[in-house]
Short mmCIF file of C-alpha atoms and ligand atoms in Angstrom, two decimals:
data_model
loop_
_atom_site.label_atom_id
_atom_site.label_comp_id
_atom_site.label_asym_id
_atom_site.label_seq_id
_atom_site.Cartn_x
_atom_site.Cartn_y
_atom_site.Cartn_z
CA UNK B 1 79.70 -3.96 10.55
CA UNK B 2 80.98 -0.79 8.93
CA UNK B 3 84.23 0.49 10.37
CA UNK B 4 83.90 4.28 10.32
CA UNK B 5 87.64 4.79 10.58
CA UNK B 6 88.18 2.84 7.37
CA UNK B 7 85.48 4.87 5.60
CA UNK B 8 86.96 8.18 6.78
CA UNK B 9 90.45 7.07 5.82
CA UNK B 10 89.23 6.15 2.31
CA UNK B 11 87.32 9.45 1.96
CA UNK B 12 90.40 11.43 3.00
CA UNK B 13 92.54 9.59 0.46
CA UNK B 14 90.02 10.47 -2.28
CA UNK B 15 90.10 14.12 -1.18
CA UNK B 16 93.91 14.01 -1.40
CA UNK B 17 93.74 12.84 -5.03
CA UNK B 18 94.61 9.18 -4.27
CA UNK B 19 93.03 6.08 -5.80
CA UNK B 20 91.20 3.53 -3.70
CA UNK B 21 89.44 0.23 -4.40
CA UNK B 22 85.73 0.72 -3.75
CA UNK B 23 83.53 -2.26 -2.92
CA UNK B 24 80.19 -2.10 -4.73
CA UNK B 25 77.41 -4.68 -5.02
CA UNK B 26 78.52 -5.45 -8.60
CA UNK B 27 82.33 -5.49 -8.71
CA UNK B 28 85.14 -3.54 -7.04
CA UNK B 29 85.81 -0.13 -8.59
CA UNK B 30 89.09 1.79 -8.93
CA UNK B 31 87.84 5.04 -7.46
CA UNK B 32 88.98 8.67 -7.69
CA UNK B 33 87.52 12.13 -7.13
CA UNK B 34 85.56 12.76 -10.36
CA UNK B 35 86.54 16.46 -10.23
CA UNK B 36 90.30 15.92 -9.88
CA UNK B 37 91.91 15.75 -13.36
CA UNK B 38 95.21 14.33 -12.09
CA UNK B 39 93.48 11.55 -10.16
CA UNK B 40 91.39 10.69 -13.25
CA UNK B 41 94.55 10.58 -15.36
CA UNK B 42 96.01 8.06 -12.89
CA UNK B 43 92.99 5.75 -13.34
CA UNK B 44 93.56 5.57 -17.10
CA UNK B 45 97.29 5.04 -16.65
CA UNK B 46 97.02 2.29 -14.03
CA UNK B 47 94.30 0.44 -15.91
CA UNK B 48 96.07 0.97 -19.22
CA UNK B 49 92.67 2.10 -20.46
CA UNK B 50 92.16 3.95 -23.75
CA UNK B 51 91.41 7.61 -22.90
CA UNK B 52 88.30 7.48 -25.10
CA UNK B 53 86.63 4.88 -22.85
CA UNK B 54 84.51 6.88 -20.35
CA UNK B 55 84.13 6.25 -16.60
CA UNK B 56 80.97 5.86 -14.52
CA UNK B 57 80.46 8.55 -11.84
CA UNK B 58 79.10 7.20 -8.54
CA UNK B 59 76.81 9.38 -6.41
CA UNK B 60 75.30 9.04 -2.95
CA UNK B 61 72.02 10.83 -3.61
CA UNK B 62 69.54 11.34 -6.45
CA UNK B 63 69.63 15.10 -5.83
CA UNK B 64 73.23 15.13 -7.17
CA UNK B 65 72.16 14.03 -10.69
CA UNK B 66 71.91 17.61 -11.91
CA UNK B 67 75.43 18.45 -10.73
CA UNK B 68 76.64 16.05 -13.41
CA UNK B 69 73.89 15.88 -16.07
CA UNK B 70 71.61 18.32 -17.92
CA UNK B 71 68.23 17.97 -19.65
CA UNK B 72 67.51 15.01 -17.39
CA UNK B 73 64.36 13.29 -18.69
CA UNK B 74 61.55 12.36 -16.34
CA UNK B 75 62.15 8.65 -16.87
CA UNK B 76 65.64 9.04 -15.39
CA UNK B 77 64.06 10.03 -12.07
CA UNK B 78 61.47 7.30 -12.40
CA UNK B 79 64.22 4.69 -12.83
CA UNK B 80 66.45 6.23 -10.17
CA UNK B 81 63.61 6.19 -7.63
CA UNK B 82 62.93 2.54 -8.35
CA UNK B 83 66.39 1.05 -8.90
CA UNK B 84 68.85 3.24 -6.96
CA UNK B 85 70.82 2.50 -4.92
CA UNK B 86 71.51 -0.50 -7.13
CA UNK B 87 73.20 -2.03 -10.18
CA UNK B 88 71.77 0.30 -12.84
CA UNK B 89 73.83 2.98 -14.65
CA UNK B 90 72.07 5.78 -16.53
CA UNK B 91 73.69 7.58 -19.46
CA UNK B 92 72.55 11.22 -19.69
CA UNK B 93 73.64 14.44 -21.41
CA UNK B 94 76.75 15.66 -19.60
CA UNK B 95 76.85 18.82 -17.48
CA UNK B 96 79.49 21.24 -18.86
CA UNK B 97 81.34 21.10 -15.52
CA UNK B 98 82.08 17.37 -15.84
CA UNK B 99 85.69 16.78 -16.88
CA UNK B 100 86.08 15.66 -20.50
CA UNK B 101 88.65 13.15 -19.31
CA UNK B 102 85.96 11.39 -17.23
CA UNK B 103 83.59 11.07 -20.18
CA UNK B 104 86.29 10.17 -22.69
CA UNK B 105 85.35 13.25 -24.69
CA UNK B 106 81.71 12.14 -25.04
CA UNK B 107 78.87 14.64 -24.62
CA UNK B 108 77.21 12.19 -22.23
CA UNK B 109 77.90 11.00 -18.71
CA UNK B 110 77.20 7.66 -16.97
CA UNK B 111 75.83 7.86 -13.40
CA UNK B 112 74.85 5.41 -10.70
CA UNK B 113 74.25 5.10 -6.96
CA UNK B 114 75.69 1.78 -5.75
CA UNK B 115 73.91 -0.11 -2.97
CA UNK B 116 76.87 -1.67 -1.12
CA UNK B 117 76.71 -0.15 2.39
CA UNK B 118 80.46 0.65 2.35
CA UNK B 119 80.17 2.38 -1.02
CA UNK B 120 77.23 4.46 0.20
CA UNK B 121 78.98 5.37 3.46
CA UNK B 122 82.12 6.36 1.58
CA UNK B 123 80.24 8.43 -1.00
CA UNK B 124 78.43 10.24 1.80
CA UNK B 125 81.64 10.89 3.73
CA UNK B 126 83.37 12.10 0.57
CA UNK B 127 80.45 14.29 -0.46
CA UNK B 128 81.09 14.45 -4.22
CA UNK B 129 81.06 12.34 -7.37
CA UNK B 130 83.44 9.38 -7.50
CA UNK B 131 84.61 8.10 -10.88
CA UNK B 132 85.25 4.36 -10.82
CA UNK B 133 85.81 1.78 -13.54
CA UNK B 134 86.16 -1.85 -12.50
CA UNK B 135 89.41 -2.29 -10.53
CA UNK B 136 91.26 -4.50 -13.03
CA UNK B 137 93.74 -3.83 -15.84
CA UNK B 138 91.96 -3.12 -19.12
CA UNK B 139 90.70 -6.20 -20.93
CA UNK B 140 91.14 -8.47 -17.89
CA UNK B 141 88.59 -10.11 -15.62
CA UNK B 142 86.67 -7.83 -13.28
CA UNK B 143 87.29 -8.17 -9.51
CA UNK B 144 84.40 -9.39 -7.37
CA UNK B 145 86.57 -9.86 -4.24
CA UNK B 146 89.23 -7.68 -2.60
CA UNK B 147 91.92 -10.30 -3.26
CA UNK B 148 91.26 -9.99 -7.03
CA UNK B 149 92.06 -6.26 -6.80
CA UNK B 150 95.23 -6.93 -4.86
CA UNK B 151 96.38 -9.56 -7.35
CA UNK B 152 95.66 -7.36 -10.35
CA UNK B 153 96.61 -3.83 -9.24
CA UNK B 154 98.91 -4.49 -6.27
CA UNK B 155 100.61 -1.36 -5.02
CA UNK B 156 99.15 0.79 -7.81
CA UNK B 157 96.06 1.29 -5.67
CA UNK B 158 96.60 3.38 -2.54
CA UNK B 159 94.04 1.58 -0.35
CA UNK B 160 91.61 -1.32 -0.67
CA UNK B 161 88.41 -0.75 1.27
CA UNK B 162 87.56 -4.38 2.08
CA UNK B 163 83.80 -4.88 1.76
CA UNK B 164 83.95 -8.66 1.26
CA UNK B 165 82.68 -10.51 -1.81
CA UNK B 166 80.36 -8.53 -4.13
CA UNK B 167 76.79 -9.76 -3.87
CA UNK B 168 75.64 -9.19 -7.47
CA UNK B 169 78.98 -10.18 -8.97
CA UNK B 170 78.65 -8.82 -12.51
CA UNK B 171 78.74 -5.18 -13.65
CA UNK B 172 75.72 -2.88 -13.66
CA UNK B 173 73.20 -2.70 -16.48
CA UNK B 174 73.97 0.44 -18.54
CA UNK B 175 70.93 2.21 -19.99
CA UNK B 176 71.27 5.15 -22.37
CA UNK B 177 68.60 7.83 -21.99
CA UNK B 178 70.09 10.12 -24.65
CA UNK B 179 67.34 9.44 -27.16
CA UNK B 180 63.57 9.24 -26.72
CA UNK B 181 63.88 5.45 -26.89
CA UNK B 182 66.02 4.02 -24.02
CA UNK B 183 68.70 1.54 -25.12
CA UNK B 184 70.69 -0.95 -23.05
CA UNK B 185 74.43 -0.52 -23.75
CA UNK B 186 75.54 -3.30 -21.41
CA UNK B 187 73.41 -6.07 -19.91
CA UNK B 188 73.51 -6.62 -16.17
CA UNK B 189 71.52 -7.63 -13.12
CA UNK B 190 68.43 -5.72 -14.28
CA UNK B 191 67.21 -7.27 -17.52
CA UNK B 192 65.59 -5.47 -20.47
CA UNK B 193 62.26 -7.00 -19.38
CA UNK B 194 62.48 -5.64 -15.84
CA UNK B 195 63.40 -2.13 -17.06
CA UNK B 196 60.74 -2.17 -19.80
CA UNK B 197 58.12 -3.15 -17.25
CA UNK B 198 59.17 -0.33 -14.91
CA UNK B 199 58.80 2.16 -17.76
CA UNK B 200 55.62 0.56 -19.10
CA UNK B 201 57.29 -0.07 -22.45
CA UNK B 202 56.68 -3.18 -24.59
CA UNK B 203 60.39 -3.73 -25.13
CA UNK B 204 63.85 -2.19 -24.63
CA UNK B 205 66.55 -2.80 -27.24
CA UNK B 206 70.04 -3.97 -26.30
CA UNK B 207 72.87 -2.48 -28.33
CA UNK B 208 74.69 -5.80 -28.84
CA UNK B 209 71.47 -7.10 -30.37
CA UNK B 210 71.46 -4.08 -32.70
CA UNK B 211 75.12 -3.86 -33.70
CA UNK B 212 78.50 -4.63 -32.20
CA UNK B 213 80.58 -1.62 -33.04
CA UNK B 214 83.47 -1.50 -30.57
CA UNK B 215 83.57 2.32 -30.88
CA UNK B 216 80.39 2.49 -28.79
CA UNK B 217 81.56 2.62 -25.16
CA UNK B 218 80.31 -0.29 -23.10
CA UNK B 219 79.89 -2.58 -26.09
CA UNK B 220 83.46 -3.70 -26.69
CA UNK B 221 83.69 -7.46 -26.97
CA UNK B 222 87.34 -7.49 -25.91
CA UNK B 223 86.51 -7.33 -22.23
CA UNK B 224 86.20 -9.38 -19.09
CA UNK B 225 88.51 -12.11 -20.39
CA UNK B 226 90.75 -14.51 -18.47
CA UNK B 227 94.28 -15.08 -19.82
CA UNK B 228 93.39 -18.69 -20.60
CA UNK B 229 91.44 -19.41 -23.80
CA UNK B 230 87.82 -19.99 -22.80
CA UNK B 231 85.23 -21.98 -24.74
CA UNK B 232 81.52 -21.97 -24.01
CA UNK B 233 79.93 -25.26 -25.06
CA UNK B 234 76.33 -26.38 -25.29
CA UNK B 235 75.65 -29.18 -22.77
CA UNK B 236 75.39 -31.70 -25.64
CA UNK B 237 78.90 -30.89 -26.93
CA UNK B 238 80.48 -30.26 -23.54
CA UNK B 239 81.54 -33.79 -22.56
CA UNK B 240 82.63 -34.57 -26.09
CA UNK B 241 84.91 -31.49 -26.11
CA UNK B 242 86.27 -32.38 -22.68
CA UNK B 243 87.04 -35.96 -23.70
CA UNK B 244 88.71 -34.72 -26.87
CA UNK B 245 90.83 -32.29 -24.89
CA UNK B 246 91.96 -35.08 -22.57
CA UNK B 247 92.73 -37.51 -25.37
CA UNK B 248 94.78 -34.81 -27.15
CA UNK B 249 96.78 -34.32 -23.96
CA UNK B 250 95.66 -30.69 -23.56
CA UNK B 251 95.51 -29.34 -20.01
CA UNK B 252 92.12 -27.90 -19.17
CA UNK B 253 89.85 -26.53 -16.45
CA UNK B 254 86.09 -26.85 -16.27
CA UNK B 255 83.20 -24.65 -15.21
CA UNK B 256 79.93 -26.55 -15.25
CA UNK B 257 76.71 -27.12 -13.34
CA UNK B 258 77.53 -30.53 -11.94
CA UNK B 259 80.50 -31.71 -9.94
CA UNK B 260 82.83 -34.17 -11.62
CA UNK B 261 81.91 -37.54 -10.22
CA UNK B 262 84.40 -39.57 -12.15
CA UNK B 263 87.90 -40.27 -10.95
CA UNK B 264 88.94 -40.30 -14.60
CA UNK B 265 88.28 -36.56 -14.87
CA UNK B 266 89.87 -35.80 -11.49
CA UNK B 267 93.11 -37.18 -12.87
CA UNK B 268 93.13 -35.07 -16.03
CA UNK B 269 91.29 -31.83 -15.32
CA UNK B 270 93.40 -29.22 -13.46
CA UNK B 271 90.36 -27.87 -11.66
CA UNK B 272 86.64 -28.47 -12.00
CA UNK B 273 84.23 -25.90 -10.54
CA UNK B 274 80.49 -26.50 -10.43
CA UNK B 275 78.23 -23.46 -10.01
CA UNK B 276 74.61 -23.59 -8.97
CA UNK B 277 72.07 -23.66 -11.80
CA UNK B 278 70.41 -20.41 -10.67
CA UNK B 279 71.29 -17.08 -12.37
CA UNK B 280 71.75 -14.83 -9.30
CA UNK B 281 74.03 -17.26 -7.48
CA UNK B 282 75.88 -18.06 -10.69
CA UNK B 283 76.51 -14.33 -11.38
CA UNK B 284 77.70 -13.78 -7.80
CA UNK B 285 80.34 -16.50 -8.16
CA UNK B 286 81.21 -16.26 -11.85
CA UNK B 287 84.28 -13.96 -11.75
CA UNK B 288 85.71 -15.65 -8.65
CA UNK B 289 85.43 -19.00 -10.45
CA UNK B 290 87.10 -17.64 -13.60
CA UNK B 291 89.91 -15.99 -11.58
CA UNK B 292 90.50 -19.30 -9.80
CA UNK B 293 90.53 -21.36 -13.01
CA UNK B 294 92.80 -18.84 -14.73
CA UNK B 295 95.52 -19.46 -12.11
CA UNK B 296 96.23 -22.92 -13.48
CA UNK B 297 97.56 -21.55 -16.78
CA UNK B 298 95.87 -24.49 -18.47
CA UNK B 299 95.52 -24.54 -22.25
CA UNK B 300 91.81 -23.93 -22.04
CA UNK B 301 88.81 -23.38 -19.79
CA UNK B 302 85.71 -25.28 -20.92
CA UNK B 303 82.43 -23.76 -19.78
CA UNK B 304 79.12 -25.57 -19.97
CA UNK B 305 76.75 -23.03 -21.53
CA UNK B 306 73.90 -21.81 -19.30
CA UNK B 307 70.38 -21.84 -20.74
CA UNK B 308 69.70 -19.13 -23.35
CA UNK B 309 66.72 -17.69 -21.48
CA UNK B 310 66.40 -13.98 -20.50
CA UNK B 311 67.32 -14.60 -16.82
CA UNK B 312 70.72 -15.83 -18.02
CA UNK B 313 71.19 -13.15 -20.67
CA UNK B 314 73.72 -10.94 -18.79
CA UNK B 315 75.72 -14.02 -17.75
CA UNK B 316 75.75 -15.31 -21.33
CA UNK B 317 76.91 -11.85 -22.42
CA UNK B 318 79.89 -11.97 -20.01
CA UNK B 319 80.77 -15.53 -21.03
CA UNK B 320 80.66 -14.49 -24.68
CA UNK B 321 83.03 -11.58 -23.96
CA UNK B 322 85.28 -13.85 -21.90
CA UNK B 323 85.52 -16.28 -24.81
CA UNK B 324 86.31 -13.61 -27.40
CA UNK B 325 89.89 -14.15 -28.55
O1 TXA O 401 78.96 -2.15 -11.99
C1 TXA O 401 79.64 -1.32 -12.57
O2 TXA O 401 79.19 -0.61 -13.48
C2 TXA O 401 81.09 -1.15 -12.11
C3 TXA O 401 81.10 -0.62 -10.68
C4 TXA O 401 82.49 -0.33 -10.19
O3 TXA O 401 80.28 0.52 -10.62
N1 TXA O 401 81.81 -0.29 -12.99
C5 TXA O 401 82.20 -0.65 -14.23
O4 TXA O 401 82.96 0.33 -14.87
O5 TXA O 401 81.90 -1.70 -14.75
P1 TXA O 401 83.78 0.03 -16.21
O6 TXA O 401 84.53 1.28 -16.49
O7 TXA O 401 84.56 -1.19 -16.05
O8 TXA O 401 82.65 -0.13 -17.26
C6 TXA O 401 81.86 0.98 -17.53
C7 TXA O 401 81.34 0.93 -18.93
C8 TXA O 401 82.45 1.04 -19.97
O9 TXA O 401 82.25 0.03 -20.93
C9 TXA O 401 82.20 2.41 -20.57
O10 TXA O 401 82.50 2.41 -21.94
C10 TXA O 401 80.72 2.64 -20.32
O11 TXA O 401 80.50 2.07 -19.07
N2 TXA O 401 80.40 4.06 -20.24
C11 TXA O 401 80.83 4.96 -19.34
N3 TXA O 401 80.39 6.20 -19.64
C12 TXA O 401 79.64 6.08 -20.75
C13 TXA O 401 78.93 6.99 -21.59
N4 TXA O 401 78.91 8.29 -21.32
N5 TXA O 401 78.28 6.49 -22.66
C14 TXA O 401 78.30 5.17 -22.92
N6 TXA O 401 78.96 4.25 -22.18
C15 TXA O 401 79.63 4.70 -21.13
MG1 MG O 402 85.40 -2.90 -16.59
#
């Protein structure tokens, strides 16, 4: 049940220019008043985030879109009506009042209404736009539980609004509506197929499928990575790689679909986590599993590759980023 005192406390901190950890259905955000330049500056400093990497502004109501964006196309409303509150971020032409520091100097702005009940209650109590990147240091794993925020940001965040584990577990799908043809800048819970169907389009392109220029916000490969080197292996190669690791005396952790049933592996693998072979459950637990495996400081984390079907596409995207050295 929502504790109204906690929500009011968090809203008052935002009004006072403080930073709080905001539970959303995707991951926890490091939240600040989107109209307070000093608070925005603190986000970049604490995250150690390049100032050119823009922040998503979170809203509580569709009617607020035009406070932050201009020339809003009809399809933005169509998508907002269908998918908000929820894990979809829309990139639109920026309203001149939006701080340049929030958009990293871009002429566009990213907006979303999150569906986590605490996030919605807080946004309503606060009454304005809330800028929030994921609540981790830049380049590190995103937090899907309050304890991940605490471990990563510690006292640098003024308050953690504890909303439990995030139910979606991976970041929102980012869709650019700057051009007549919508383009996905970051895959997420809503796949290209689902969005194309909603817009009655045959297909929606994904930027990483087009090009991988790190200068395009949202497309950087150096993201979402544990400290430990991570390798994603096709099921056929997985056991072979694991056996090789063991025979070379390398310490390792495992993320796979089946539990280790052999004592032999129990003796050599620091930790073996099996996640359910179902994309929504897998996404929900993915970052928690990677945080846990990362604690062992092993030489490597071996991940059994999920299927390469569209339902697994966003998860495969995050695993690819996590394995990028
Ligand atoms: O699910 C989420 O989106 C979470 C929760 C907290 O809402 N937020 C999140 O924020 O993942 P962050 O900052 O970790 O990732 C946002 C991505 C960045 O890669 C950024 O480059 C991109 O969104 N982005 C923000 N504004 C943009 C813009 N105007 N144009 C293109 N990409 C943008
Ligand atoms: Mg992030």
